[in-house]
Amino acid sequence: MKTKQATTAWHTLPAEQVRSMLTTSEHGLDADEVRRRLESYGPNVLPQQADTTVLTILLRQLASPLIYILLIAAAVALLVGDFKDASFVGVVLLINTLIGGWQEWKAEQSSRALQNMMQVHATVVRNGQSSEIAAENLVPGDVVWVESGNRVPADLRLTTAHGLEVDESLLTGESLAVNKNCEWMGAAEASLGDRLNMAFAGSIVIRGRGIGIVVNSGSQTMVGQLAGDVQSAVGARPPLLERMENFSRAVAIMVLVAAVLIGTLGVVVHEYTVTQMVMFGIALAVAAIPEGLPITITVALAIATKRMAKRGVIVRRLAAVEGLGSCTLIASDKTGTLTVNELTAREIRLANDQTLEISGQGFIPEGEVTRAGQRIHDCDLASGSHTGESSGTSDDLRQLVRVGLLCNEASLHRQKGGWQWRGDPTDIALLAMGHKLGCEREPLLEHLPQINEIPFEPEHQYAATFHRADQRTAVFVKGAPERILTMCSFDDPAGHEHWQDQAREMADHGYRVLAFASGEDAQGLSSSENPPEPSRLKFAGFVGMIDPLRGGVREAVAACHQAGIQVCMVTGDHPVTAFAISRELGLADDPQQVVVGQQLIGLSADDLKEVVRKARVFARVAPRQKLEIVNAARNLGHFVAVTGDGVNDAPALRAANIGVAMGKAGTDVARESAELIVSDDNFASIVAGVEEGRVAYDNIRKVIFLLISTGAAEVGLLGMAVLSGAPLPLLPVQILWLNLVTSGIQDKPLALEPAEGNVLRRPPRSPKEPIFNQLMIERTLVVALTMAFLGYEAFLWMLKHDWSEDEARNGLLLFLVIMKTFHLGASRSETQYTLLMSPLKSPLLVVCGIAAVLVHILAMLWPPMQSLLGTAPVSLMTFVTLTALSLLLFVAMELHKWSWNVRHPN
């Protein structure tokens, strides 16, 4: 029964057949039948996922191979009785878990949005009596009334519709309200936006009233099916997680192999004891594993989160910070994301064939009306005065604006805190157009009071109002061009055809075209209770309306292209409108580049991938097709960021590598499904997020390089000593001191490094590129070999010059701390020369570099630390000599930058 309910194409059936199939009537169901159907179908609510517990969130922070390695290292340290090392690692893991867990716990506090969408009331007819009930008690077969301002409580097959217009943008992405027609019937494959005899759960009635039969409830509604898609969609993992897991596995394998090989050689060749080699293995693991890396990466992402928030992007998952910077394709919704989702009058074509342009966007009436670049000044419609234009333009414009303001049911007023509006978006747009000319509806109504009207009906395609004008009655009419033109009289016989051509031309540019006309009520229509259609009107002109681009979005798309990121539009809107917007954005210049959702039906996976590879605009796309497009793009090897604001975008947001929801106009459903939220609903903020994401990844690479290269140097140093038969140059606790204290102080400033200046002028990283690419490998080898060689030779020199092992280790430990400080300065950029980078841009880095040295000097002077680390003071000459030798590492790193830039010029 549920299957039949969900799969039946109700929009293809006449109302009587629907009643018959659902065993209902105009009088509705009786109480017993409602009870049976509630048991069969269940309540009219959506499936809800279980809340994520705090424990689950905390355990999620430990799900990383790098963390596993640290846990193993801590366990081994405990087994051999090394409680100091185990404690260090335990503190690292605890801090990392708490920081990441707190960030995610806050994000999980958002309410269950899909449930909230269904928590409405409905007017239902049962046993011939109407009453208001909770929408969750509706069942298929119920008869429901809807009117202006209502949220549709379930999927309805409409049986009556009087001027019914429904905003379905949250489901379809269509920016214009849909005029419903209960007599319409269409093909089974008709898109949601074209099913004129249906009203879908979650959509909002803009105007009019209607009656419908509940055909789908709960999880079987269109929004319910989307809820299932959201819950079942497997989200792609952020690239940072994938790269870090691959990197962690490589570290684990290398540490294990190195420890076994070198330990075996030490026992067999150089006759070390097994106990010594176990201690060596622990030292090697401590040296190779960057214990401070998880905390530093978390800090780097947290810092990037704050930076993103300042630029309008709120982060729900830490790993998503870097993910946005890694994306290679942005699949963006149109309505509310690229556009403002507020209809705007953009062009006027007057009856005298003059064209006027209107600036501004949205319902806020900021902008002006111009002709050939010259502003049209304010007008007084009531008195008939007009300044700044020729008489012909003045009269025609005055008449068109007068029609637009009087044949209007909306309101637009300035109040404290800004502008407030109510009513149909088309009417609001006409009021905003009037305001831009200094004209308002209320003063005009005082001069021309309304006495009758013909309200807009979809089957009529026009609206008319009648007004008392001195001793006569004036009629003002607006509506579809093809209807209004038939009501008008033209002196030129070719006038009708000429204006039809003009309307088609405007429509081809993506405008929604309205025609305006006026005349006198010579037939006494205004006194009729149901006035007939007006005739012999004077044509006033056309107004072209469009949902305009957001400010700065064109530049943002261009910035994406410059950054090597593909941008495609995926919308449920009409293909003509989608093409017009995409042409403005620079996404498409030929209608053939627009792919319609119906063209995707039945395509194989390979064919769909080929379409996605070439197309840049997808129009009239169903929500599940958005999901298929995203999956096809991922299968092509893209890291996909999806933007959207409606329920229809939720499955694609969940399935993408990075989901980006709009914060203001977006639905809770979209925000719940996304990793990132754009607080100002501006696509340009996404580009800022891309920049911050790339900076975050750059800084993470710098931190990883700093820690891994010094860790590799320590491994090399230990390996050289064991293979040559020398004593262990460093003890495990000394290596932990280097890795957790000195490096722990020095690596944090790298997470705060500002952008190097070329972030958005370089292509995105290949999705398959590991953290350790060729550049990172070369730099790590240069640093590791240089540090290991210098440290090894210095250690041997000290031993040869009668330093005890403890004294030599003390000197070597100081030498490594100083080398790490120079290493920190050179790590600020992978390719830019350090001496050309101002230290004033990173004052914290300078402070922390010096602080690490001072902390170690304190450890050399303070008895408790001397006992713990085996440190002691050194002479000034020794300190100066070691500092001078440390400069060799700095020189080696700068020479490598020069070599790389010569081999890979930008």
Coordinates of N, CA and C in Angstrom, one line a residue, residues 784-901:
A784 N 66.5 16.8 6.6 CA 66.8 15.7 7.4 C 68.2 15.3 7.2
L785 N 68.7 15.2 6.0 CA 70.1 14.8 5.8 C 71.1 15.9 6.4
T786 N 70.8 17.2 6.2 CA 71.7 18.2 6.7 C 71.7 18.2 8.2
M787 N 70.5 18.2 8.8 CA 70.5 18.2 10.3 C 71.1 16.9 10.9
A788 N 70.8 15.8 10.3 CA 71.3 14.5 10.8 C 72.9 14.5 10.7
F789 N 73.4 14.9 9.5 CA 74.8 14.9 9.3 C 75.5 15.9 10.2
L790 N 75.0 17.1 10.3 CA 75.6 18.1 11.2 C 75.6 17.6 12.7
G791 N 74.4 17.1 13.1 CA 74.3 16.6 14.5 C 75.2 15.4 14.8
Y792 N 75.2 14.5 13.8 CA 76.1 13.3 14.0 C 77.6 13.7 14.1
E793 N 78.0 14.5 13.2 CA 79.4 14.9 13.2 C 79.7 15.7 14.5
A794 N 78.8 16.6 14.9 CA 79.0 17.4 16.1 C 79.1 16.4 17.3
F795 N 78.2 15.4 17.4 CA 78.2 14.5 18.5 C 79.6 13.7 18.5
L796 N 80.0 13.2 17.4 CA 81.3 12.5 17.3 C 82.5 13.4 17.7
W797 N 82.4 14.6 17.2 CA 83.5 15.6 17.6 C 83.6 15.8 19.1
M798 N 82.4 15.9 19.7 CA 82.4 16.1 21.2 C 83.0 14.9 21.9
L799 N 82.6 13.7 21.4 CA 83.1 12.5 22.1 C 84.6 12.4 21.9
K800 N 85.1 12.7 20.7 CA 86.5 12.6 20.4 C 87.3 13.6 21.2
H801 N 86.7 14.7 21.6 CA 87.4 15.7 22.4 C 87.1 15.6 23.9
D802 N 86.9 14.3 24.3 CA 86.8 14.0 25.7 C 85.6 14.5 26.4
W803 N 84.5 14.8 25.7 CA 83.3 15.1 26.3 C 82.6 13.7 26.7
S804 N 82.0 13.7 27.9 CA 81.3 12.5 28.3 C 80.1 12.3 27.4
E805 N 79.5 11.1 27.5 CA 78.3 10.9 26.7 C 77.2 11.9 27.1
D806 N 77.0 12.1 28.4 CA 76.0 13.0 28.9 C 76.2 14.4 28.4
E807 N 77.5 14.8 28.5 CA 77.9 16.2 28.0 C 77.6 16.3 26.5
A808 N 78.0 15.3 25.8 CA 77.8 15.4 24.3 C 76.3 15.4 23.9
R809 N 75.5 14.6 24.7 CA 74.1 14.7 24.4 C 73.5 16.1 24.8
N810 N 74.0 16.7 25.8 CA 73.6 18.0 26.2 C 73.9 19.0 25.2
G811 N 75.2 19.0 24.6 CA 75.6 19.9 23.6 C 74.7 19.6 22.3
L812 N 74.6 18.3 21.9 CA 73.8 18.0 20.7 C 72.4 18.5 20.9
L813 N 71.8 18.4 22.1 CA 70.4 18.8 22.3 C 70.3 20.3 22.0
L814 N 71.2 21.1 22.5 CA 71.2 22.5 22.3 C 71.4 22.8 20.8
F815 N 72.3 22.1 20.2 CA 72.5 22.3 18.7 C 71.2 22.1 17.9
L816 N 70.5 21.1 18.2 CA 69.3 20.8 17.5 C 68.2 21.8 17.8
V817 N 68.1 22.3 19.0 CA 67.1 23.4 19.3 C 67.4 24.6 18.5
I818 N 68.7 25.0 18.4 CA 69.1 26.2 17.6 C 68.8 26.0 16.1
M819 N 69.2 24.8 15.6 CA 68.9 24.5 14.2 C 67.4 24.6 13.9
K820 N 66.6 24.1 14.8 CA 65.1 24.1 14.6 C 64.6 25.5 14.5
T821 N 65.3 26.4 15.2 CA 64.9 27.8 15.2 C 65.1 28.4 13.8
F822 N 66.3 28.2 13.2 CA 66.6 28.6 11.9 C 65.7 27.9 10.9
H823 N 65.4 26.7 11.1 CA 64.5 25.9 10.3 C 63.1 26.5 10.3
L824 N 62.7 27.0 11.4 CA 61.3 27.6 11.5 C 61.2 28.8 10.6
G825 N 62.2 29.7 10.6 CA 62.2 30.8 9.8 C 62.1 30.5 8.3
A826 N 62.9 29.5 7.9 CA 62.9 29.1 6.5 C 61.7 28.3 6.1
S827 N 60.9 27.8 7.0 CA 59.7 27.1 6.7 C 58.5 27.9 6.4
R828 N 58.6 29.3 6.5 CA 57.5 30.1 6.2 C 56.9 30.0 4.8
S829 N 57.7 29.6 3.9 CA 57.3 29.4 2.5 C 58.0 28.3 1.9
E830 N 57.4 27.6 1.0 CA 58.0 26.5 0.3 C 58.9 27.0 -0.9
T831 N 58.6 28.2 -1.4 CA 59.3 28.6 -2.6 C 59.8 30.1 -2.4
Q832 N 59.3 30.9 -1.6 CA 59.7 32.3 -1.4 C 61.0 32.3 -0.5
Y833 N 61.9 33.1 -0.9 CA 63.2 33.2 -0.1 C 62.9 33.9 1.3
T834 N 63.4 33.4 2.3 CA 63.1 33.9 3.7 C 63.5 35.3 3.9
L835 N 64.7 35.6 3.3 CA 65.2 37.0 3.5 C 64.4 38.1 2.8
L836 N 63.5 37.6 1.9 CA 62.7 38.6 1.2 C 61.3 38.7 1.9
M837 N 61.1 37.9 2.9 CA 59.8 37.9 3.6 C 59.9 38.7 4.9
S838 N 59.1 39.8 5.1 CA 59.2 40.6 6.3 C 58.8 39.8 7.5
P839 N 59.7 39.9 8.6 CA 59.4 39.2 9.8 C 58.2 39.9 10.5
L840 N 57.9 41.2 10.1 CA 56.9 41.9 10.8 C 55.5 41.4 10.5
K841 N 55.4 40.6 9.4 CA 54.1 39.9 9.0 C 53.8 38.7 9.9
S842 N 54.9 38.3 10.6 CA 54.7 37.1 11.5 C 55.4 37.4 12.8
P843 N 55.0 38.4 13.6 CA 55.8 38.7 14.8 C 55.7 37.6 15.8
L844 N 54.6 36.8 15.9 CA 54.5 35.7 16.8 C 55.5 34.6 16.5
L845 N 55.7 34.4 15.2 CA 56.7 33.4 14.8 C 58.1 33.8 15.4
V846 N 58.5 35.0 15.2 CA 59.8 35.5 15.7 C 59.8 35.3 17.3
V847 N 58.8 35.7 17.9 CA 58.7 35.6 19.4 C 58.8 34.1 19.8
C848 N 58.1 33.2 19.1 CA 58.1 31.8 19.5 C 59.4 31.1 19.2
G849 N 60.0 31.5 18.1 CA 61.3 31.0 17.8 C 62.4 31.3 18.9
I850 N 62.4 32.5 19.3 CA 63.3 32.9 20.4 C 62.9 32.3 21.7
A851 N 61.6 32.2 21.9 CA 61.1 31.6 23.2 C 61.5 30.2 23.3
A852 N 61.5 29.4 22.3 CA 61.9 28.0 22.3 C 63.4 27.9 22.8
V853 N 64.2 28.7 22.3 CA 65.6 28.7 22.7 C 65.8 29.1 24.2
L854 N 65.0 30.1 24.6 CA 65.1 30.6 26.0 C 64.6 29.5 26.9
V855 N 63.5 28.8 26.5 CA 62.9 27.7 27.4 C 64.0 26.6 27.5
H856 N 64.7 26.3 26.4 CA 65.7 25.3 26.6 C 66.9 25.7 27.4
I857 N 67.3 27.0 27.3 CA 68.3 27.5 28.1 C 67.9 27.4 29.6
L858 N 66.7 27.7 29.9 CA 66.1 27.6 31.3 C 66.3 26.2 31.7
A859 N 65.9 25.2 30.8 CA 66.0 23.8 31.2 C 67.5 23.4 31.5
M860 N 68.4 24.1 30.9 CA 69.8 23.8 31.1 C 70.3 24.4 32.4
L861 N 69.6 25.4 32.9 CA 70.0 26.1 34.2 C 69.2 25.6 35.4
W862 N 68.0 25.1 35.2 CA 67.1 24.8 36.3 C 67.3 23.4 36.8
P863 N 67.7 23.2 38.0 CA 68.0 21.8 38.5 C 67.0 20.7 38.2
P864 N 65.7 21.0 38.5 CA 64.7 19.9 38.2 C 64.7 19.4 36.7
M865 N 64.9 20.4 35.8 CA 64.9 20.0 34.4 C 66.3 19.4 34.1
Q866 N 67.3 19.8 34.7 CA 68.6 19.2 34.5 C 68.6 17.7 34.9
S867 N 67.9 17.4 36.0 CA 67.7 16.0 36.4 C 66.9 15.2 35.4
L868 N 65.8 15.9 34.9 CA 64.9 15.1 34.0 C 65.5 14.9 32.7
L869 N 66.2 15.9 32.1 CA 66.6 15.8 30.7 C 68.1 15.5 30.6
G870 N 68.8 15.6 31.7 CA 70.3 15.4 31.6 C 71.0 16.6 31.0
T871 N 70.5 17.8 31.2 CA 71.1 19.0 30.7 C 72.0 19.7 31.7
A872 N 72.8 20.6 31.1 CA 73.7 21.4 32.0 C 74.1 22.7 31.2
P873 N 74.6 23.7 31.8 CA 75.0 24.9 31.1 C 76.2 24.7 30.2
V874 N 76.3 25.5 29.2 CA 77.5 25.4 28.3 C 78.1 26.8 28.2
S875 N 79.4 26.9 27.8 CA 80.1 28.1 27.7 C 79.5 29.0 26.6
L876 N 79.8 30.3 26.7 CA 79.3 31.2 25.6 C 79.9 30.9 24.3
M877 N 81.2 30.5 24.3 CA 81.9 30.2 23.0 C 81.2 29.0 22.4
T878 N 80.8 28.0 23.2 CA 80.1 26.8 22.6 C 78.8 27.2 22.0
F879 N 78.0 28.1 22.7 CA 76.7 28.5 22.2 C 76.9 29.3 20.9
V880 N 77.9 30.2 20.8 CA 78.1 31.0 19.6 C 78.5 30.0 18.4
T881 N 79.4 29.1 18.8 CA 79.9 28.1 17.7 C 78.7 27.3 17.2
L882 N 77.9 26.8 18.0 CA 76.7 26.0 17.6 C 75.7 26.8 16.8
T883 N 75.6 28.1 17.2 CA 74.7 29.0 16.4 C 75.2 29.2 15.0
A884 N 76.5 29.4 14.9 CA 77.1 29.7 13.6 C 77.0 28.4 12.7
L885 N 77.2 27.2 13.3 CA 77.0 26.0 12.5 C 75.6 25.8 12.1
S886 N 74.6 26.3 12.9 CA 73.2 26.1 12.6 C 72.8 26.9 11.3
L887 N 73.6 27.9 11.0 CA 73.3 28.7 9.8 C 73.4 27.9 8.5
L888 N 74.2 26.8 8.6 CA 74.4 25.9 7.4 C 73.1 25.3 7.0
L889 N 72.2 25.0 8.0 CA 70.9 24.4 7.6 C 70.1 25.4 6.9
F890 N 70.1 26.7 7.4 CA 69.3 27.8 6.7 C 69.8 28.0 5.3
V891 N 71.1 27.9 5.1 CA 71.7 28.1 3.8 C 71.2 27.0 2.9
A892 N 71.3 25.7 3.4 CA 70.9 24.6 2.6 C 69.4 24.7 2.1
M893 N 68.5 25.2 3.0 CA 67.1 25.3 2.7 C 66.9 26.4 1.6
E894 N 67.6 27.5 1.7 CA 67.4 28.6 0.8 C 68.0 28.2 -0.6
L895 N 69.1 27.4 -0.6 CA 69.6 26.9 -1.9 C 68.7 26.0 -2.5
H896 N 67.9 25.2 -1.8 CA 66.9 24.3 -2.4 C 65.8 25.1 -3.0
K897 N 65.4 26.1 -2.3 CA 64.3 27.0 -2.9 C 64.8 27.5 -4.3
W898 N 66.0 28.0 -4.3 CA 66.6 28.5 -5.5 C 66.6 27.4 -6.6
S899 N 67.0 26.2 -6.2 CA 67.0 25.1 -7.2 C 65.6 24.8 -7.7
W900 N 64.7 24.8 -6.8 CA 63.3 24.4 -7.2 C 62.7 25.5 -8.1
N901 N 62.9 26.8 -7.8 CA 62.4 27.8 -8.6 C 63.0 27.9 -10.0

